[in-house]
């Protein structure tokens, strides 16, 4: 419900539109992150303007904005062949899990709200699990109305998650954790923020144990997208990625 300002802060030049008579008819986000990574999203054109080159114009402008970088996107099934022709290669699938989760008991003692003085540590931890630095984004993303939870052991951060309202229930993302137990604790803490709500998580397909936990809580998978990259695959160990942010699908 309140994603736009935080996402815009990541790269104000990365939001591109095609207009006619001052009306936005096609748009795309092409966000640069610190380092050599960028991400494409929000790529859409009004149906009655399709097939006339407006979508291609914003695509080309977005790719120019990300020139020289590894570029990622989440491709819906209908567009994956199109992205493959443009040079994007599938790395893995992300599956949307949704459902009304009963309260899971009290939150683990290791979990707590993220205070402002933890931002630098969270940014450093996030960089281990995301292909580029995103300090500006996180500076906004970890603020209300979103609720951010960190898990710590012996003073060291071992995971964090963000929960926020969406049009139907709540979305959790990202959810990064060093261990499955920490991921379960963060899920527990997030559910306790909004008991008896419907929750949604976009979970990489390799997180089979975590997916079984979600299934055990009554959540069900719906659609899947393909994480695809052009220009190489980021050097990133995805074992700590339990749910991704997926702003455009929130």
Coordinates of N, CA and C in Angstrom, one line a residue:
X1 N 0.8 -1.2 0.0 CA 0.0 0.0 0.0 C 0.9 1.3 0.0
X2 N 2.1 1.2 0.4 CA 2.9 2.4 0.6 C 4.3 2.1 0.0
X3 N 4.4 1.3 -1.0 CA 5.7 1.0 -1.6 C 6.4 2.1 -2.4
X4 N 5.6 2.9 -3.0 CA 6.2 3.8 -4.1 C 7.3 4.7 -3.6
X5 N 7.1 5.4 -2.5 CA 8.2 6.4 -2.1 C 9.5 5.7 -1.7
X6 N 9.4 4.5 -1.1 CA 10.6 3.8 -0.7 C 11.3 3.3 -1.9
X7 N 10.6 2.7 -2.9 CA 11.2 2.2 -4.1 C 11.8 3.4 -4.9
X8 N 11.1 4.5 -5.0 CA 11.6 5.6 -5.8 C 12.9 6.1 -5.2
X9 N 13.1 6.0 -3.9 CA 14.3 6.5 -3.3 C 15.5 5.7 -3.7
X10 N 15.3 4.5 -4.2 CA 16.5 3.7 -4.6 C 17.2 4.3 -5.8
X11 N 16.4 4.9 -6.7 CA 17.0 5.4 -7.9 C 15.9 6.3 -8.6
X12 N 15.9 7.6 -8.3 CA 14.8 8.4 -8.8 C 14.8 8.5 -10.3
X13 N 15.9 8.2 -11.0 CA 16.0 8.3 -12.4 C 15.6 7.0 -13.1
X14 N 15.2 6.0 -12.3 CA 14.9 4.6 -12.8 C 13.5 4.3 -13.1
X15 N 12.6 5.4 -13.1 CA 11.2 5.2 -13.4 C 10.8 5.9 -14.7
X16 N 10.5 5.2 -15.7 CA 10.4 5.7 -17.1 C 9.0 5.5 -17.6
X17 N 8.4 6.5 -18.2 CA 7.1 6.4 -18.8 C 7.0 6.9 -20.2
X18 N 6.1 6.4 -21.0 CA 5.7 6.9 -22.3 C 4.4 7.6 -22.2
X19 N 4.3 8.8 -22.7 CA 3.1 9.6 -22.5 C 2.5 10.0 -23.8
X20 N 1.1 10.2 -23.8 CA 0.4 10.8 -24.9 C -0.6 11.7 -24.3
X21 N -0.6 13.0 -24.7 CA -1.5 14.0 -24.1 C -1.5 14.0 -22.6
X22 N -0.2 13.9 -22.1 CA 0.1 13.9 -20.6 C -0.5 12.7 -19.9
X23 N -0.9 11.7 -20.6 CA -1.4 10.5 -20.0 C -0.3 9.4 -20.1
X24 N 0.0 8.8 -18.9 CA 1.0 7.7 -18.9 C 0.3 6.4 -19.6
X25 N 0.9 5.9 -20.7 CA 0.4 4.8 -21.4 C 1.3 3.6 -21.3
X26 N 2.5 3.7 -21.0 CA 3.4 2.6 -20.8 C 4.5 3.0 -19.8
X27 N 5.0 2.1 -19.0 CA 6.0 2.4 -18.0 C 6.8 1.2 -17.6
X28 N 8.0 1.5 -17.0 CA 8.9 0.5 -16.5 C 9.7 1.1 -15.4
X29 N 10.2 0.2 -14.5 CA 11.2 0.6 -13.5 C 12.5 -0.1 -13.9
X30 N 13.6 0.7 -13.9 CA 14.9 0.2 -14.2 C 15.9 0.8 -13.2
X31 N 15.9 0.1 -12.1 CA 16.6 0.7 -10.9 C 18.0 0.3 -10.8
X32 N 18.9 1.2 -10.7 CA 20.3 1.0 -10.4 C 20.6 0.8 -8.9
X33 N 21.3 -0.2 -8.6 CA 21.8 -0.4 -7.2 C 23.3 -0.1 -7.2
X34 N 23.8 0.0 -6.0 CA 25.3 0.3 -5.8 C 26.0 -1.0 -6.3
X35 N 27.0 -0.7 -7.1 CA 27.8 -1.8 -7.7 C 27.4 -2.0 -9.2
X36 N 27.3 -3.2 -9.7 CA 27.1 -3.4 -11.1 C 25.8 -4.1 -11.3
X37 N 24.7 -3.9 -10.5 CA 23.5 -4.6 -10.6 C 22.3 -3.6 -10.8
X38 N 21.4 -4.0 -11.7 CA 20.1 -3.3 -11.8 C 19.0 -4.2 -12.0
X39 N 17.8 -3.7 -11.8 CA 16.6 -4.6 -11.9 C 15.5 -4.0 -12.6
X40 N 14.8 -4.7 -13.5 CA 13.7 -4.3 -14.3 C 12.4 -4.8 -13.7
X41 N 11.4 -3.9 -13.6 CA 10.1 -4.3 -13.1 C 9.0 -3.3 -13.6
X42 N 7.8 -3.6 -13.2 CA 6.7 -2.7 -13.4 C 6.5 -2.4 -14.9
X43 N 6.9 -3.4 -15.8 CA 6.9 -3.2 -17.2 C 5.5 -3.5 -17.8
X44 N 4.8 -2.4 -18.2 CA 3.4 -2.6 -18.6 C 3.0 -1.5 -19.6
X45 N 2.0 -1.9 -20.4 CA 1.5 -0.9 -21.4 C -0.1 -1.1 -21.4
X46 N -0.8 0.0 -21.4 CA -2.2 -0.2 -21.5 C -2.6 -1.0 -22.7
X47 N -3.6 -1.8 -22.6 CA -3.9 -2.8 -23.6 C -4.2 -2.2 -25.0
X48 N -5.0 -1.1 -25.0 CA -5.3 -0.5 -26.2 C -4.2 0.3 -26.9
X49 N -3.0 0.4 -26.3 CA -1.9 1.0 -26.9 C -0.8 0.0 -27.3
X50 N -1.1 -1.3 -27.0 CA 0.0 -2.3 -27.3 C 0.1 -2.6 -28.8
X51 N 1.3 -3.0 -29.2 CA 1.6 -3.3 -30.6 C 1.9 -2.1 -31.4
X52 N 2.1 -0.9 -30.7 CA 2.4 0.3 -31.4 C 3.7 0.9 -31.0
X53 N 4.5 0.1 -30.3 CA 5.9 0.6 -30.1 C 6.1 1.3 -28.8
X54 N 5.0 1.6 -28.0 CA 5.2 2.4 -26.8 C 5.9 1.6 -25.7
X55 N 5.6 0.3 -25.6 CA 6.3 -0.6 -24.7 C 7.7 -0.7 -25.0
X56 N 8.0 -0.9 -26.3 CA 9.4 -1.0 -26.7 C 10.2 0.2 -26.3
X57 N 9.6 1.4 -26.4 CA 10.4 2.6 -26.1 C 10.8 2.6 -24.7
X58 N 9.9 2.3 -23.8 CA 10.3 2.4 -22.4 C 11.2 1.2 -22.0
X59 N 11.1 0.1 -22.7 CA 12.0 -1.0 -22.4 C 13.4 -0.6 -22.8
X60 N 13.5 -0.1 -24.1 CA 14.9 0.4 -24.6 C 15.4 1.5 -23.7
X61 N 14.6 2.4 -23.2 CA 15.1 3.4 -22.3 C 15.6 2.8 -21.0
X62 N 14.8 1.9 -20.5 CA 15.2 1.2 -19.2 C 16.5 0.5 -19.3
X63 N 16.7 -0.2 -20.4 CA 17.9 -1.0 -20.6 C 19.1 -0.1 -20.9
X64 N 18.9 1.1 -21.5 CA 20.0 2.1 -21.6 C 20.4 2.6 -20.2
X65 N 19.4 2.8 -19.4 CA 19.7 3.3 -18.0 C 20.6 2.3 -17.2
X66 N 20.4 1.0 -17.6 CA 21.1 -0.1 -16.9 C 22.3 -0.6 -17.7
X67 N 22.7 0.1 -18.7 CA 23.8 -0.4 -19.6 C 25.1 -0.7 -18.8
X68 N 25.7 -1.8 -19.1 CA 27.0 -2.1 -18.4 C 26.8 -2.9 -17.1
X69 N 25.6 -3.2 -16.7 CA 25.3 -3.9 -15.5 C 24.7 -5.2 -15.7
X70 N 24.9 -6.1 -14.7 CA 24.0 -7.3 -14.7 C 22.6 -6.8 -14.4
X71 N 21.7 -7.3 -15.2 CA 20.3 -6.9 -15.1 C 19.4 -8.1 -14.8
X72 N 18.6 -7.9 -13.7 CA 17.7 -9.0 -13.3 C 16.2 -8.6 -13.5
X73 N 15.4 -9.6 -13.6 CA 13.9 -9.3 -13.7 C 13.2 -10.6 -13.2
X74 N 11.9 -10.5 -12.9 CA 11.1 -11.6 -12.6 C 10.1 -11.7 -13.7
X75 N 10.2 -12.8 -14.5 CA 9.4 -12.9 -15.7 C 8.2 -13.8 -15.5
X76 N 7.0 -13.3 -15.8 CA 5.8 -14.1 -15.8 C 5.9 -15.1 -16.9
X77 N 5.2 -16.3 -16.7 CA 5.3 -17.3 -17.8 C 5.1 -16.9 -19.2
X78 N 4.1 -16.0 -19.4 CA 3.7 -15.5 -20.7 C 4.9 -14.7 -21.4
X79 N 5.8 -14.2 -20.6 CA 6.8 -13.3 -21.2 C 8.2 -13.9 -21.1
X80 N 8.4 -15.1 -20.6 CA 9.7 -15.7 -20.4 C 10.4 -15.9 -21.7
X81 N 9.7 -16.4 -22.7 CA 10.3 -16.6 -24.0 C 10.8 -15.3 -24.6
X82 N 10.0 -14.3 -24.5 CA 10.3 -13.0 -25.0 C 11.6 -12.5 -24.3
X83 N 11.7 -12.6 -23.0 CA 12.9 -12.2 -22.3 C 14.1 -13.0 -22.7
X84 N 13.9 -14.3 -22.9 CA 15.0 -15.2 -23.4 C 15.6 -14.7 -24.7
X85 N 14.7 -14.3 -25.6 CA 15.1 -13.7 -26.9 C 15.9 -12.4 -26.7
X86 N 15.7 -11.7 -25.6 CA 16.4 -10.5 -25.4 C 17.7 -10.8 -24.6
X87 N 18.1 -12.0 -24.4 CA 19.3 -12.4 -23.7 C 19.3 -12.7 -22.3
X88 N 18.1 -12.8 -21.7 CA 17.9 -13.1 -20.3 C 17.9 -14.6 -20.1
X89 N 18.6 -15.1 -19.0 CA 18.7 -16.5 -18.8 C 18.1 -16.8 -17.4
X90 N 17.2 -17.8 -17.3 CA 16.6 -18.2 -16.1 C 17.6 -18.7 -15.1
X91 N 17.5 -18.3 -13.8 CA 18.3 -18.8 -12.7 C 17.5 -19.7 -11.8
X92 N 16.3 -19.3 -11.5 CA 15.4 -20.1 -10.6 C 14.0 -19.5 -10.7
X93 N 13.1 -20.3 -10.1 CA 11.7 -19.8 -10.0 C 11.4 -19.3 -8.6
X94 N 10.5 -18.4 -8.6 CA 10.0 -17.9 -7.3 C 8.5 -18.1 -7.2
X95 N 8.0 -18.7 -6.1 CA 6.7 -19.2 -6.0 C 5.9 -18.3 -5.0
X96 N 4.8 -17.8 -5.3 CA 3.9 -17.1 -4.4 C 3.1 -18.0 -3.5
X97 N 3.4 -17.9 -2.2 CA 2.6 -18.7 -1.2 C 1.7 -17.7 -0.4
X98 N 0.4 -18.1 -0.3 CA -0.5 -17.2 0.3 C -1.4 -18.0 1.3
X99 N -1.9 -17.4 2.3 CA -2.9 -18.0 3.2 C -3.0 -17.3 4.5
X100 N -4.1 -17.6 5.2 CA -4.4 -17.1 6.5 C -3.7 -18.0 7.5
X101 N -2.8 -17.4 8.3 CA -2.0 -18.1 9.2 C -2.4 -17.9 10.6
X102 N -2.7 -19.0 11.3 CA -3.1 -18.8 12.7 C -1.8 -18.3 13.5
X103 N -2.1 -17.6 14.6 CA -1.0 -17.2 15.5 C -0.1 -18.4 15.9
X104 N 1.2 -18.2 15.8 CA 2.2 -19.3 16.0 C 2.7 -19.3 17.4
X105 N 2.1 -18.6 18.4 CA 2.7 -18.5 19.7 C 3.5 -17.3 19.8
X106 N 4.1 -17.1 21.0 CA 4.9 -15.9 21.2 C 6.1 -15.8 20.3
X107 N 6.5 -14.6 19.9 CA 7.7 -14.4 19.1 C 9.0 -14.9 19.8
X108 N 9.9 -15.4 19.1 CA 11.2 -15.8 19.7 C 11.9 -14.6 20.4
X109 N 12.5 -14.9 21.5 CA 13.3 -13.8 22.2 C 14.3 -13.2 21.3
X110 N 14.9 -14.0 20.4 CA 15.9 -13.4 19.5 C 15.4 -12.4 18.5
X111 N 14.1 -12.3 18.3 CA 13.5 -11.4 17.3 C 13.1 -10.1 18.0
X112 N 13.3 -9.0 17.4 CA 12.9 -7.7 17.9 C 12.8 -6.7 16.7
X113 N 12.1 -5.6 17.0 CA 11.9 -4.6 16.0 C 13.3 -4.0 15.7
X114 N 13.4 -3.6 14.4 CA 14.7 -2.9 14.0 C 14.7 -1.5 14.4
X115 N 15.6 -1.1 15.2 CA 15.8 0.3 15.6 C 16.6 1.1 14.7
X116 N 16.5 2.4 14.6 CA 17.3 3.2 13.6 C 18.8 3.0 13.7
X117 N 19.3 2.8 14.9 CA 20.8 2.6 15.0 C 21.3 1.3 14.5
X118 N 20.3 0.4 14.1 CA 20.7 -0.9 13.5 C 20.8 -0.8 12.0
X119 N 20.5 0.4 11.4 CA 20.4 0.5 9.9 C 21.7 0.1 9.2
X120 N 22.9 0.6 9.7 CA 24.2 0.3 9.1 C 24.4 -1.3 9.1
X121 N 24.1 -1.9 10.2 CA 24.3 -3.4 10.3 C 23.4 -4.1 9.4
X122 N 22.1 -3.6 9.3 CA 21.2 -4.3 8.4 C 21.6 -4.1 6.9
X123 N 22.1 -2.9 6.6 CA 22.6 -2.7 5.2 C 23.7 -3.7 4.9
X124 N 24.6 -3.9 5.8 CA 25.7 -4.8 5.6 C 25.2 -6.2 5.5
X125 N 24.3 -6.6 6.3 CA 23.7 -8.0 6.2 C 23.0 -8.2 4.9
X126 N 22.2 -7.2 4.5 CA 21.4 -7.2 3.3 C 22.3 -7.5 2.1
X127 N 23.5 -6.8 2.1 CA 24.4 -6.9 0.9 C 24.9 -8.3 0.7
X128 N 24.8 -9.2 1.7 CA 25.2 -10.6 1.6 C 24.2 -11.4 0.9
X129 N 23.0 -10.9 0.8 CA 21.9 -11.6 0.2 C 21.2 -11.0 -1.0
X130 N 21.6 -9.8 -1.4 CA 21.1 -9.1 -2.5 C 22.2 -8.7 -3.4
X131 N 22.0 -8.8 -4.8 CA 23.2 -8.6 -5.7 C 23.8 -7.2 -5.7
X132 N 23.2 -6.2 -5.1 CA 23.7 -4.8 -5.1 C 23.5 -4.1 -3.8
X133 N 24.2 -3.1 -3.5 CA 24.0 -2.3 -2.3 C 22.7 -1.5 -2.5
X134 N 21.9 -1.4 -1.4 CA 20.6 -0.6 -1.5 C 20.4 0.1 -0.2
X135 N 21.4 0.9 0.2 CA 21.3 1.6 1.4 C 20.1 2.7 1.4
X136 N 20.0 3.4 0.3 CA 18.9 4.4 0.2 C 17.5 3.8 0.3
X137 N 17.4 2.6 -0.4 CA 16.1 1.9 -0.4 C 15.8 1.5 1.0
X138 N 16.8 0.8 1.7 CA 16.5 0.3 3.0 C 16.3 1.4 4.0
X139 N 16.9 2.5 3.8 CA 16.7 3.6 4.7 C 15.2 4.0 4.8
X140 N 14.5 3.9 3.7 CA 13.1 4.1 3.6 C 12.3 2.9 3.9
X141 N 12.7 1.7 3.4 CA 11.9 0.5 3.5 C 11.8 0.0 5.0
X142 N 12.7 0.3 5.8 CA 12.7 -0.2 7.2 C 11.9 0.7 8.1
X143 N 11.2 1.7 7.5 CA 10.4 2.7 8.3 C 8.9 2.4 8.2
X144 N 8.2 2.9 9.2 CA 6.7 2.8 9.1 C 6.2 3.4 7.8
X145 N 5.1 2.9 7.3 CA 4.1 2.0 7.9 C 4.6 0.5 7.8
X146 N 5.7 0.2 7.2 CA 6.2 -1.2 7.2 C 6.7 -1.5 8.6
X147 N 6.8 -2.8 9.0 CA 7.3 -3.2 10.3 C 8.4 -4.2 10.0
X148 N 9.6 -3.9 10.5 CA 10.8 -4.6 10.3 C 11.3 -5.3 11.5
X149 N 11.7 -6.6 11.4 CA 12.1 -7.5 12.5 C 13.5 -8.0 12.2
X150 N 14.3 -8.0 13.2 CA 15.6 -8.5 13.1 C 15.8 -9.7 14.1
X151 N 16.6 -10.7 13.7 CA 16.9 -11.8 14.6 C 18.4 -11.7 14.9
X152 N 18.8 -11.8 16.2 CA 20.2 -11.7 16.6 C 20.6 -12.9 17.5
X153 N 21.8 -13.3 17.4 CA 22.3 -14.3 18.4 C 23.7 -13.8 18.8
X154 N 23.9 -13.7 20.1 CA 25.2 -13.2 20.6 C 25.6 -11.9 20.0
X155 N 24.6 -11.0 19.8 CA 24.9 -9.7 19.3 C 25.1 -9.6 17.8
X156 N 25.0 -10.7 17.1 CA 25.2 -10.7 15.6 C 23.9 -10.9 14.9
X157 N 23.7 -10.1 13.8 CA 22.5 -10.3 13.0 C 22.5 -11.6 12.2
X158 N 21.5 -12.4 12.3 CA 21.4 -13.6 11.6 C 20.2 -13.7 10.7
X159 N 19.5 -12.6 10.6 CA 18.3 -12.5 9.7 C 17.5 -11.3 9.9
X160 N 16.7 -10.9 8.9 CA 15.7 -9.9 9.1 C 14.6 -10.0 8.1
X161 N 13.4 -9.4 8.4 CA 12.3 -9.5 7.6 C 11.5 -8.2 7.7
X162 N 10.7 -7.9 6.7 CA 9.8 -6.8 6.6 C 8.4 -7.2 6.3
X163 N 7.4 -6.7 7.1 CA 6.0 -7.0 6.8 C 5.3 -5.7 6.5
X164 N 4.4 -5.8 5.5 CA 3.7 -4.5 5.2 C 2.3 -4.9 4.6
X165 N 1.4 -3.9 4.8 CA 0.0 -4.1 4.3 C 0.0 -4.1 2.8
X166 N -0.9 -4.9 2.2 CA -1.1 -4.8 0.8 C -2.6 -4.8 0.6
X167 N -3.1 -4.9 -0.6 CA -4.5 -4.8 -0.9 C -5.3 -5.9 -0.3
X168 N -4.7 -7.1 -0.2 CA -5.3 -8.3 0.4 C -4.3 -8.8 1.5
X169 N -4.5 -8.4 2.7 CA -3.7 -8.9 3.8 C -2.4 -8.2 3.9
X170 N -1.3 -9.0 4.1 CA 0.0 -8.5 4.4 C 1.0 -9.3 3.6
X171 N 2.1 -8.6 3.2 CA 3.2 -9.2 2.4 C 4.4 -9.2 3.3
X172 N 5.2 -10.3 3.3 CA 6.5 -10.4 3.9 C 7.6 -10.4 2.9
X173 N 8.5 -9.5 2.9 CA 9.6 -9.5 2.0 C 10.4 -8.2 2.2
X174 N 11.8 -8.4 2.2 CA 12.4 -9.6 2.1 C 12.4 -10.4 3.4
X175 N 12.7 -11.7 3.4 CA 13.0 -12.5 4.5 C 14.3 -13.2 4.3
X176 N 15.4 -12.7 4.9 CA 16.7 -13.3 4.8 C 17.1 -13.9 6.2
X177 N 17.7 -15.0 6.2 CA 18.1 -15.6 7.4 C 19.2 -16.6 7.2
X178 N 20.1 -16.7 8.2 CA 21.2 -17.7 8.0 C 20.8 -19.1 8.2
X179 N 19.7 -19.3 9.0 CA 19.3 -20.7 9.3 C 17.8 -20.8 9.1
X180 N 17.3 -22.0 8.9 CA 15.9 -22.3 8.8 C 15.2 -21.9 10.1
X181 N 15.8 -22.2 11.2 CA 15.2 -21.9 12.5 C 15.0 -20.3 12.6
X182 N 15.9 -19.6 12.1 CA 15.8 -18.1 12.2 C 14.7 -17.7 11.2
X183 N 14.6 -18.3 10.1 CA 13.5 -17.9 9.1 C 12.1 -18.2 9.7
X184 N 12.0 -19.4 10.4 CA 10.8 -19.7 11.1 C 10.5 -18.7 12.2
X185 N 11.5 -18.3 12.9 CA 11.2 -17.3 14.0 C 10.8 -15.9 13.4
X186 N 11.4 -15.5 12.3 CA 10.9 -14.3 11.7 C 9.5 -14.4 11.1
X187 N 9.2 -15.5 10.5 CA 7.8 -15.7 10.1 C 6.9 -15.6 11.2
X188 N 7.2 -16.2 12.3 CA 6.4 -16.2 13.6 C 6.2 -14.7 14.0
X189 N 7.3 -14.0 14.1 CA 7.2 -12.6 14.6 C 6.3 -11.8 13.6
X190 N 6.5 -12.0 12.3 CA 5.7 -11.2 11.4 C 4.2 -11.5 11.5
X191 N 3.9 -12.8 11.6 CA 2.5 -13.2 11.7 C 1.9 -12.6 13.0
X192 N 2.6 -12.5 14.1 CA 2.1 -11.9 15.3 C 1.9 -10.4 15.2
X193 N 2.4 -9.8 14.2 CA 2.2 -8.3 14.0 C 0.8 -8.1 13.5
X194 N 0.2 -9.1 12.8 CA -1.2 -8.9 12.2 C -1.9 -10.3 12.3
X195 N -2.3 -10.7 13.5 CA -2.9 -12.0 13.7 C -4.1 -12.2 12.8
X196 N -4.3 -13.4 12.3 CA -5.5 -13.8 11.5 C -5.6 -13.1 10.2
X197 N -4.6 -12.5 9.7 CA -4.5 -11.9 8.4 C -4.1 -12.9 7.4
X198 N -4.4 -12.6 6.1 CA -3.8 -13.4 5.0 C -2.4 -12.9 4.7
X199 N -1.4 -13.8 4.6 CA -0.1 -13.4 4.4 C 0.4 -13.9 3.0
X200 N 1.3 -13.2 2.4 CA 1.9 -13.6 1.1 C 3.4 -13.6 1.2
X201 N 4.0 -14.6 0.6 CA 5.5 -14.6 0.5 C 5.9 -15.1 -0.8
X202 N 6.9 -14.5 -1.5 CA 7.4 -15.0 -2.7 C 8.7 -15.7 -2.4
X203 N 8.7 -17.0 -2.5 CA 9.7 -17.9 -2.0 C 10.5 -18.6 -3.2
X204 N 11.8 -18.5 -3.2 CA 12.6 -19.2 -4.2 C 12.4 -20.7 -4.1
X205 N 12.3 -21.3 -5.3 CA 11.9 -22.7 -5.3 C 12.9 -23.7 -4.6
X206 N 14.1 -23.2 -4.4 CA 15.1 -24.1 -3.7 C 14.8 -24.2 -2.2
X207 N 14.0 -23.3 -1.7 CA 13.7 -23.3 -0.2 C 12.6 -24.3 0.1
X208 N 12.9 -25.6 -0.2 CA 11.8 -26.6 -0.1 C 11.4 -26.9 1.4
X209 N 12.4 -26.8 2.3 CA 12.0 -27.1 3.7 C 11.1 -25.9 4.3
X210 N 11.5 -24.7 3.9 CA 10.6 -23.6 4.3 C 9.3 -23.6 3.7
X211 N 9.2 -24.1 2.4 CA 7.9 -24.2 1.7 C 7.0 -25.2 2.4
X212 N 7.6 -26.3 2.9 CA 6.9 -27.3 3.7 C 6.3 -26.7 5.0
X213 N 7.1 -25.8 5.6 CA 6.6 -25.2 6.8 C 5.4 -24.3 6.5
X214 N 5.5 -23.5 5.4 CA 4.3 -22.7 5.0 C 3.1 -23.6 4.7
X215 N 3.3 -24.7 4.0 CA 2.2 -25.6 3.7 C 1.6 -26.1 4.9
X216 N 2.5 -26.5 5.9 CA 2.0 -27.0 7.2 C 1.1 -25.9 7.9
X217 N 1.3 -24.7 7.7 CA 0.5 -23.6 8.3 C -0.7 -23.3 7.5
X218 N -1.0 -24.1 6.4 CA -2.2 -23.9 5.6 C -2.0 -22.9 4.4
X219 N -0.8 -22.5 4.2 CA -0.6 -21.7 3.0 C -0.5 -22.5 1.7
X220 N -0.9 -21.9 0.6 CA -0.9 -22.6 -0.7 C -0.1 -21.9 -1.7
X221 N 0.5 -22.6 -2.7 CA 1.2 -21.9 -3.8 C 0.2 -21.5 -4.8
X222 N 0.5 -20.3 -5.5 CA -0.3 -19.9 -6.6 C 0.5 -19.8 -7.8
X223 N 0.9 -18.6 -8.2 CA 1.7 -18.5 -9.5 C 3.2 -18.5 -9.2
X224 N 3.9 -18.7 -10.3 CA 5.4 -18.7 -10.2 C 6.0 -17.7 -11.2
X225 N 7.0 -17.0 -10.9 CA 7.8 -16.2 -11.9 C 9.2 -16.8 -12.0
X226 N 9.9 -16.5 -13.0 CA 11.3 -16.9 -13.2 C 12.2 -15.7 -13.0
X227 N 13.1 -15.9 -12.1 CA 14.2 -14.9 -11.9 C 15.2 -15.1 -13.0
X228 N 15.4 -14.1 -13.8 CA 16.2 -14.1 -15.0 C 17.2 -13.0 -15.0
X229 N 18.4 -13.3 -15.6 CA 19.5 -12.3 -15.6 C 20.1 -12.2 -17.0
X230 N 20.5 -11.0 -17.3 CA 21.3 -10.7 -18.5 C 22.6 -10.1 -18.1
X231 N 23.7 -10.5 -18.8 CA 25.0 -10.0 -18.5 C 25.8 -10.8 -17.4
X232 N 25.3 -12.0 -17.2 CA 25.9 -12.9 -16.2 C 25.0 -13.1 -15.0
X233 N 25.3 -14.0 -14.2 CA 24.6 -14.3 -13.0 C 25.3 -13.7 -11.8
X234 N 24.6 -13.0 -10.9 CA 25.3 -12.4 -9.7 C 26.0 -13.5 -8.9
X235 N 27.1 -13.2 -8.3 CA 27.7 -14.1 -7.4 C 27.1 -14.0 -6.0
X236 N 26.1 -14.8 -5.8 CA 25.2 -14.7 -4.6 C 24.8 -16.1 -4.2
X237 N 25.0 -16.4 -2.9 CA 24.5 -17.6 -2.3 C 23.1 -17.4 -1.9
X238 N 22.2 -18.1 -2.5 CA 20.8 -17.9 -2.3 C 20.2 -18.7 -1.1
X239 N 21.1 -19.4 -0.4 CA 20.5 -20.3 0.7 C 19.9 -19.5 1.8
X240 N 20.3 -18.2 2.0 CA 19.8 -17.4 3.0 C 18.5 -16.6 2.6
X241 N 18.1 -16.7 1.3 CA 17.0 -16.0 0.8 C 15.8 -16.8 0.9
X242 N 14.9 -16.5 1.9 CA 13.7 -17.3 2.1 C 12.5 -16.6 1.5
X243 N 12.5 -15.3 1.3 CA 11.4 -14.6 0.6 C 12.0 -13.3 0.0
X244 N 11.6 -13.0 -1.2 CA 12.1 -11.8 -1.8 C 11.1 -10.6 -1.7
X245 N 11.6 -9.4 -2.0 CA 10.7 -8.2 -1.8 C 9.6 -8.2 -2.8
X246 N 9.9 -8.3 -4.1 CA 9.0 -8.3 -5.2 C 8.0 -7.2 -5.1
X247 N 8.5 -5.9 -5.2 CA 7.6 -4.8 -5.1 C 6.5 -4.7 -6.1
X248 N 6.8 -5.1 -7.3 CA 5.7 -4.9 -8.3 C 4.6 -6.0 -8.2
X249 N 4.8 -7.0 -7.4 CA 3.8 -8.0 -7.3 C 3.1 -7.9 -5.9
X250 N 3.4 -6.9 -5.1 CA 2.9 -6.8 -3.8 C 1.5 -6.5 -3.6

